[in-house]
mmCIF file of C-alpha atoms in Angstrom:
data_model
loop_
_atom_site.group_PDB
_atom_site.id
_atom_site.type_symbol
_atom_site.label_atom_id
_atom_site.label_comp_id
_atom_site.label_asym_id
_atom_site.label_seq_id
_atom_site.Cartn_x
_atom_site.Cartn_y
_atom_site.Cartn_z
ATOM 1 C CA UNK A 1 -19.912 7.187 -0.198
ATOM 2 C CA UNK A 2 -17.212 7.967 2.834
ATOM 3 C CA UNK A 3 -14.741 5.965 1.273
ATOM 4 C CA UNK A 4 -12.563 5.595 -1.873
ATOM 5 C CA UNK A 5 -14.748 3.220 -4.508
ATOM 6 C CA UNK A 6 -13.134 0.821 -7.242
ATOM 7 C CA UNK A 7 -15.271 -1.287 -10.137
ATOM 8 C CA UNK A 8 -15.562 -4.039 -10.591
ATOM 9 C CA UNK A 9 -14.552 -5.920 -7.751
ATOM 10 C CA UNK A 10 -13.018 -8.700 -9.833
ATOM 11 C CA UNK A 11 -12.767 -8.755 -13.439
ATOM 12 C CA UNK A 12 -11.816 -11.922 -16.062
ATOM 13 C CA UNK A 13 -10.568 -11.171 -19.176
ATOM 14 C CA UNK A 14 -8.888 -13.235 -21.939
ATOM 15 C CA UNK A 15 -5.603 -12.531 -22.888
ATOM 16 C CA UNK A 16 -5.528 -9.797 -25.401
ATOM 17 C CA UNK A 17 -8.106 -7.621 -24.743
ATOM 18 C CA UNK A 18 -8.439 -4.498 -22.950
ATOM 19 C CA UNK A 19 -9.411 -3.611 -19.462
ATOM 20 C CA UNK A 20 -11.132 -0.499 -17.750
ATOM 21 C CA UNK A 21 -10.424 -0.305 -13.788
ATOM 22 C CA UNK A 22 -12.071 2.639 -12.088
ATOM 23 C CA UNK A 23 -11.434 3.984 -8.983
ATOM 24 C CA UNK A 24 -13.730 7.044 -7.365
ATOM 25 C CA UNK A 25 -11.764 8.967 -4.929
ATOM 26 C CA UNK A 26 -13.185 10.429 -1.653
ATOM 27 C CA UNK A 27 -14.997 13.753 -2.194
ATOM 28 C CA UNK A 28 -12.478 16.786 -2.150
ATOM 29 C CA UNK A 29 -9.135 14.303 -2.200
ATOM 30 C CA UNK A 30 -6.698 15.738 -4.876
ATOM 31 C CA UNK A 31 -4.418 13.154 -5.176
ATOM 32 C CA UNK A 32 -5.031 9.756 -6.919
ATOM 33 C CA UNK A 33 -2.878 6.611 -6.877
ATOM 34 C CA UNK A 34 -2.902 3.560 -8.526
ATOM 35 C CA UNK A 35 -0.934 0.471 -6.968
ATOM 36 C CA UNK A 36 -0.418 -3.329 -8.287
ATOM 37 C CA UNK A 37 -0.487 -6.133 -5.687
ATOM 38 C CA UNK A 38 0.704 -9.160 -7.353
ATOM 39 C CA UNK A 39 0.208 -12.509 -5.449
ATOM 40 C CA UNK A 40 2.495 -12.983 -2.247
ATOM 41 C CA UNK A 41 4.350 -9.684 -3.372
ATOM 42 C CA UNK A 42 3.643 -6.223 -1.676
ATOM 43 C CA UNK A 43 2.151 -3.227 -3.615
ATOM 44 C CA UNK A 44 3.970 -1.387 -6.746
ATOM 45 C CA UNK A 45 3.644 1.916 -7.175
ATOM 46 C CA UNK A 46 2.257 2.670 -10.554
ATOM 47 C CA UNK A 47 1.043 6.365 -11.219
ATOM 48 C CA UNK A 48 0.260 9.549 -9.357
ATOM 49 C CA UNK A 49 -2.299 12.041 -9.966
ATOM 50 C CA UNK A 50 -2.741 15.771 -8.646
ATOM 51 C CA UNK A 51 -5.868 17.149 -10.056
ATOM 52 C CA UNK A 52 -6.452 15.962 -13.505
ATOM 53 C CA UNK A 53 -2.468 15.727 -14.188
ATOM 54 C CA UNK A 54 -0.043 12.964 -13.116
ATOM 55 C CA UNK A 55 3.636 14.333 -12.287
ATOM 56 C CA UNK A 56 4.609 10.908 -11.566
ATOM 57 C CA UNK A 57 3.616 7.783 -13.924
ATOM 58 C CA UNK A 58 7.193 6.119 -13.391
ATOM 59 C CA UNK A 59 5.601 3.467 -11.912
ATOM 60 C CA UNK A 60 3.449 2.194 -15.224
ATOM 61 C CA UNK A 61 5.123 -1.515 -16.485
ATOM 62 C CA UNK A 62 4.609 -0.928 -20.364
ATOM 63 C CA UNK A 63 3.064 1.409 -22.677
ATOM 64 C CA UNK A 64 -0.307 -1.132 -22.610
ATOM 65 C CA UNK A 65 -0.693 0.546 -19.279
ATOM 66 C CA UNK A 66 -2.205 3.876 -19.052
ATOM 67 C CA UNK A 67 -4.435 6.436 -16.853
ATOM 68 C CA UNK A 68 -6.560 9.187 -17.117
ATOM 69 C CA UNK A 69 -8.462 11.388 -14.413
ATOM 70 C CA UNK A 70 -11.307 13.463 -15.689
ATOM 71 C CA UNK A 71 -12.369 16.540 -13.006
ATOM 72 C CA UNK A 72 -10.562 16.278 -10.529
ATOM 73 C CA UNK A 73 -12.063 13.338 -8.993
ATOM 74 C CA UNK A 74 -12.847 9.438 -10.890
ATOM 75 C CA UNK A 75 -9.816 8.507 -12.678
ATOM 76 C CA UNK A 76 -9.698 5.056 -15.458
ATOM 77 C CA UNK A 77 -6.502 2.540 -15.574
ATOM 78 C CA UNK A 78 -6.537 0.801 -18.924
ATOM 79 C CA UNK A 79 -4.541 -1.810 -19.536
ATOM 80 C CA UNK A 80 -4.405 -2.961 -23.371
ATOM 81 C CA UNK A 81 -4.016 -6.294 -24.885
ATOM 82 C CA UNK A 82 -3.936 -7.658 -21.547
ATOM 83 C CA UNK A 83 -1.284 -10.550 -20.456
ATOM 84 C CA UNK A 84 -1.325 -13.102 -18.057
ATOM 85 C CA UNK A 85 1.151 -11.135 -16.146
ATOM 86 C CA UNK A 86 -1.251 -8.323 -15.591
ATOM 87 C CA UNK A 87 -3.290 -10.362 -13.135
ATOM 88 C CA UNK A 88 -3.021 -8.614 -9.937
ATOM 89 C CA UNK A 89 -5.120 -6.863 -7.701
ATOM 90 C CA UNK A 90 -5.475 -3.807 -8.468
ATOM 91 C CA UNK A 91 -5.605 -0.917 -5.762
ATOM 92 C CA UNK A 92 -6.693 3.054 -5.395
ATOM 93 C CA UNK A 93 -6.032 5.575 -2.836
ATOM 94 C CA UNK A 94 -7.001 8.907 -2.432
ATOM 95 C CA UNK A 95 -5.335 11.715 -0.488
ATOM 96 C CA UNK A 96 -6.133 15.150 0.983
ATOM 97 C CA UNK A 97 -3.209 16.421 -0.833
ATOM 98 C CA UNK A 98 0.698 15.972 -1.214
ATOM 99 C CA UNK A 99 2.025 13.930 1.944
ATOM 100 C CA UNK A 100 -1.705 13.436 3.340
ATOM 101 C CA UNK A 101 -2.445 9.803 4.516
ATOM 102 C CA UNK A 102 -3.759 7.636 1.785
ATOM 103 C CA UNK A 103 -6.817 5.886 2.293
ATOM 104 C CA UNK A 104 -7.015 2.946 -0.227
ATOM 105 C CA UNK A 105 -10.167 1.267 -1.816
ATOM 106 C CA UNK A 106 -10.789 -2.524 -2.024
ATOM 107 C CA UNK A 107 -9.316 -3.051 -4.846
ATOM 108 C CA UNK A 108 -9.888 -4.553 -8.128
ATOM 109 C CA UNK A 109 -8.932 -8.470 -8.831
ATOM 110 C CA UNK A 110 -8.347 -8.701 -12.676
ATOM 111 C CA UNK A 111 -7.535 -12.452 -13.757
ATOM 112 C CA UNK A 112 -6.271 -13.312 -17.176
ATOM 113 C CA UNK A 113 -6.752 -16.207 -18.607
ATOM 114 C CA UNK B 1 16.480 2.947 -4.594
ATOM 115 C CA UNK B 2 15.104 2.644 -1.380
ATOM 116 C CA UNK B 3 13.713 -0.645 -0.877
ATOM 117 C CA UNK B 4 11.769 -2.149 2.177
ATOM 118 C CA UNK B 5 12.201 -5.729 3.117
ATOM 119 C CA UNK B 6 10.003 -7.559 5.299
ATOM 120 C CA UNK B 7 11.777 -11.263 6.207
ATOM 121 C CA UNK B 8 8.890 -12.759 7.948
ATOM 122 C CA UNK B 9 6.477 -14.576 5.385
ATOM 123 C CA UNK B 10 4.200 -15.862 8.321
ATOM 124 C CA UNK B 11 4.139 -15.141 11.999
ATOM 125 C CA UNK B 12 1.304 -16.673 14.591
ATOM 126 C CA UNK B 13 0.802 -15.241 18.180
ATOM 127 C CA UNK B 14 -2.490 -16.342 20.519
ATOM 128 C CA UNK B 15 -4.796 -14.368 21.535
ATOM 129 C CA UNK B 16 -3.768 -11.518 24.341
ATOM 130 C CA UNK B 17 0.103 -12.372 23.884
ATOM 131 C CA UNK B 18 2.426 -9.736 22.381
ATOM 132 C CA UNK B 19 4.203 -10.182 19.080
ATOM 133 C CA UNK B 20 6.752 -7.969 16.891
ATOM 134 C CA UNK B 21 6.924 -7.692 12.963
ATOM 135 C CA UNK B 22 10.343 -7.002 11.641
ATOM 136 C CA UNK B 23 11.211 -4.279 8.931
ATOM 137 C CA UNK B 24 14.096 -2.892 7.323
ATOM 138 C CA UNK B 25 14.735 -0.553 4.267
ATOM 139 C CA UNK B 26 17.236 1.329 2.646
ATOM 140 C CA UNK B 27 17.953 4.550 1.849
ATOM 141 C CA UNK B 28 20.248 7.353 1.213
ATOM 142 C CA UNK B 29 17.660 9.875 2.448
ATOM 143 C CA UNK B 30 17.701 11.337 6.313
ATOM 144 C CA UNK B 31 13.986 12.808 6.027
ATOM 145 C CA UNK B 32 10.990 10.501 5.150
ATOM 146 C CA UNK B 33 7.935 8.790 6.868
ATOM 147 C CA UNK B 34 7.464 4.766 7.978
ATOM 148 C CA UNK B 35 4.471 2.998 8.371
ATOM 149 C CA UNK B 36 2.639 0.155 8.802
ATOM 150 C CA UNK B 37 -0.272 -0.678 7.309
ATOM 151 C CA UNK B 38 -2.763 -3.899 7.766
ATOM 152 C CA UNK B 39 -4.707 -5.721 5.145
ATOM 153 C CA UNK B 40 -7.553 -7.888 6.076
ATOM 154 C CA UNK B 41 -9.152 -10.417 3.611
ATOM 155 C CA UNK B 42 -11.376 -7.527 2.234
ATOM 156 C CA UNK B 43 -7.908 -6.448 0.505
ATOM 157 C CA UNK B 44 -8.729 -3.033 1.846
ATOM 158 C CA UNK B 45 -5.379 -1.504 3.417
ATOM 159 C CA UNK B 46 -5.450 0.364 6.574
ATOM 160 C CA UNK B 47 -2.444 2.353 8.336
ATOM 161 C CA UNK B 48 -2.579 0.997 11.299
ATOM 162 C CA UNK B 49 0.745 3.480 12.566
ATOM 163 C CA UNK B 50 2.614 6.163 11.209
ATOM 164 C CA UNK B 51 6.022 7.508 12.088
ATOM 165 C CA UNK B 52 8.212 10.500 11.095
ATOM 166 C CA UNK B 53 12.156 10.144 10.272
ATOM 167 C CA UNK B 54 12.720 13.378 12.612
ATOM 168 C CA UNK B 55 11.150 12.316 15.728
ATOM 169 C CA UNK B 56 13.255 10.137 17.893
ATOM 170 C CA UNK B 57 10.199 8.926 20.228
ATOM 171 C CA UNK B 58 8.513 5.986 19.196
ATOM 172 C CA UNK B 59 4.493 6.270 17.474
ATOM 173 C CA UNK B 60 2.377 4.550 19.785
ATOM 174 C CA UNK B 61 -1.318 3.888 18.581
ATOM 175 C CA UNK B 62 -3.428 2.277 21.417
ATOM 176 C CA UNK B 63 -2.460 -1.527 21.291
ATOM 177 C CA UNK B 64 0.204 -0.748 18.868
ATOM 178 C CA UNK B 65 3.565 1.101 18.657
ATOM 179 C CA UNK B 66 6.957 0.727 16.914
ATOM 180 C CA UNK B 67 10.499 0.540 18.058
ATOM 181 C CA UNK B 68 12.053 2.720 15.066
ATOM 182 C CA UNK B 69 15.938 2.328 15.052
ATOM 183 C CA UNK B 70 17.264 5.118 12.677
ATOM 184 C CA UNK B 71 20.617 3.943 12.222
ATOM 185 C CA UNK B 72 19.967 0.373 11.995
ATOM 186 C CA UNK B 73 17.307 1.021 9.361
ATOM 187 C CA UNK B 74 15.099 -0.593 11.253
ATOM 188 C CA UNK B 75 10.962 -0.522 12.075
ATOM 189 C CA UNK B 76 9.257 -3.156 13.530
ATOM 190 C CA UNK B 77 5.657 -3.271 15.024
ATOM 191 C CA UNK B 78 4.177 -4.577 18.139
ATOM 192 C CA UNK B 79 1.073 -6.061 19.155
ATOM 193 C CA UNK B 80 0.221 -6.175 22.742
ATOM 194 C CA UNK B 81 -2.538 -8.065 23.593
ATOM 195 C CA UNK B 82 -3.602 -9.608 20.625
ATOM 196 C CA UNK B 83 -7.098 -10.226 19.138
ATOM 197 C CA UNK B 84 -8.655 -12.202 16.650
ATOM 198 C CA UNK B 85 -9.056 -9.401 14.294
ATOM 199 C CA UNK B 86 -5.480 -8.570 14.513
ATOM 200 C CA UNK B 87 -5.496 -11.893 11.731
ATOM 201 C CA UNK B 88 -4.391 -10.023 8.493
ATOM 202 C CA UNK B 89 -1.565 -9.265 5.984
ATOM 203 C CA UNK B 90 0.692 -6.581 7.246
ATOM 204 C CA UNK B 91 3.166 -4.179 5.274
ATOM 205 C CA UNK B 92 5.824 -2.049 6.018
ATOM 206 C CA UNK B 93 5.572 1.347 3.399
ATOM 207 C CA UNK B 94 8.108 3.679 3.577
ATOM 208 C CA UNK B 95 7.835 7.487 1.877
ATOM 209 C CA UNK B 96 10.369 10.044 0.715
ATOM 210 C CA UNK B 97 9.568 13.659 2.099
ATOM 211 C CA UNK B 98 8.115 15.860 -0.145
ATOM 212 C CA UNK B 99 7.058 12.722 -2.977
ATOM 213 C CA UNK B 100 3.564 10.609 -2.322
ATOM 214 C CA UNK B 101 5.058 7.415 -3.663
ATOM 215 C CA UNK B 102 4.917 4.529 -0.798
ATOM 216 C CA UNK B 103 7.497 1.619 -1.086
ATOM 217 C CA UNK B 104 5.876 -1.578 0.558
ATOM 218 C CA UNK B 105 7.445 -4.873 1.641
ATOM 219 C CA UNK B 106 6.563 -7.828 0.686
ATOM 220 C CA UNK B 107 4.135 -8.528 3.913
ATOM 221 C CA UNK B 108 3.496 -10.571 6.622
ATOM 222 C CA UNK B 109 0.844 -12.536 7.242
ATOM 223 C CA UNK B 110 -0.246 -12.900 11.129
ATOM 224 C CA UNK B 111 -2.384 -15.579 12.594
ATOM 225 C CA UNK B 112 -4.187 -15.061 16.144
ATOM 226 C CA UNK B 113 -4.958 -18.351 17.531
ATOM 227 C CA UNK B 114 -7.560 -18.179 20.088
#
């Protein structure tokens, strides 16, 4: 597709398991980020990848929160033992490279209950 | 830290009038980038304007443009002749040169009333 690609759309969990969110980046975008919007807050930074590596993760709340990119290009956010803080929508955008405009995806709702 | 704050919840404007979205940050830095960006109900953010530290002159982006006060710290946006599908959340984002990390505000949510 043309544009950057998260699943699932929503996702409901109980509290205390873990969570996958993907995100699929536009073709040939380097950079990866992954943002939380909590409700009636703006987004919060939460990691940065270049390539496969992430120089900036200063953004990640706890150690149940972590990230991997695999090639370059689709890259996992895991969050373990999931709380009821965690829900949040979470977004993905994808960049030509350092200081290009990020274009986001559509995010992924997770709700815990 | 550099922070962004955004001190307009909601704001409502009808159709074809003009309206302006306040935001100020913070920050110790004198080169970094501003912008706005708009988030319908699909949750899917787009920049709607973009505008460099250096440059003095206003970004301007058809129906949009900012008045960007450097030493005031402040950014806001204006509408001209509103539309309907100007209804959406809107944040401020600011950007330290040379990181990719984007600060947001908290948002404000405009209403077009036909």
């Amino acid at each position: 597709g043309a544009g950057v690609s998260q699943s699932p759309s929503n996702k409901v969990t109980e509290k205390g398991k873990d969570v996958e969110l993907r995100c699929d980046p536009i073709s040939g975008h380097t950079a990866l980020y992954w943002y939380r919007q909590s409700l009636g807050q703006g987004l919060e930074f939460l990691i940065y990848f270049q390539g496969n590596s992430a120089p900036d993760k200063s953004g990640l709340p706890s150690d149940r929160f972590s990230a991997e990119r695999t090639g370059g290009s689709v890259s996992t956010l895991t969050i373990q033992r999931t709380q009821q803080e965690d829900s949040a929508v979470y977004l993905c955008a994808s960049s030509s490279g350092q200081g290009g405009e990020q274009f986001f995806g559509p995010g992924t709702r997770l709700t815990v209950l | 830290a550099q922070t962004v704050t955004q001190s307009q919840p909601e704001m409502s404007v009808q159709e074809a009038e003009t309206v302006t979205l306040s935001c100020t940050y913070d920050t110790s830095e004198s080169d970094y980038y501003l912008f706005w960006y708009k988030q319908p109900p699909s949750r899917q953010m787009i920049l709607v304007i973009r505008q460099e530290a250096y440059k003095q002159q206003n970004a301007t982006e058809n129906r949009f443009s900012v008045n960007f006060q450097k030493a005031a710290k402040s950014f806001s946006l204006k509408i001209s002749d509103s539309q309907l599908g100007d209804a959406a959340m809107y944040f401020c984002a600011y950007r330290r040169h040379n990181t990719d990390k984007l600060i947001f505000g908290t948002g404000t949510r405009l209403q077009v009333f036909p």
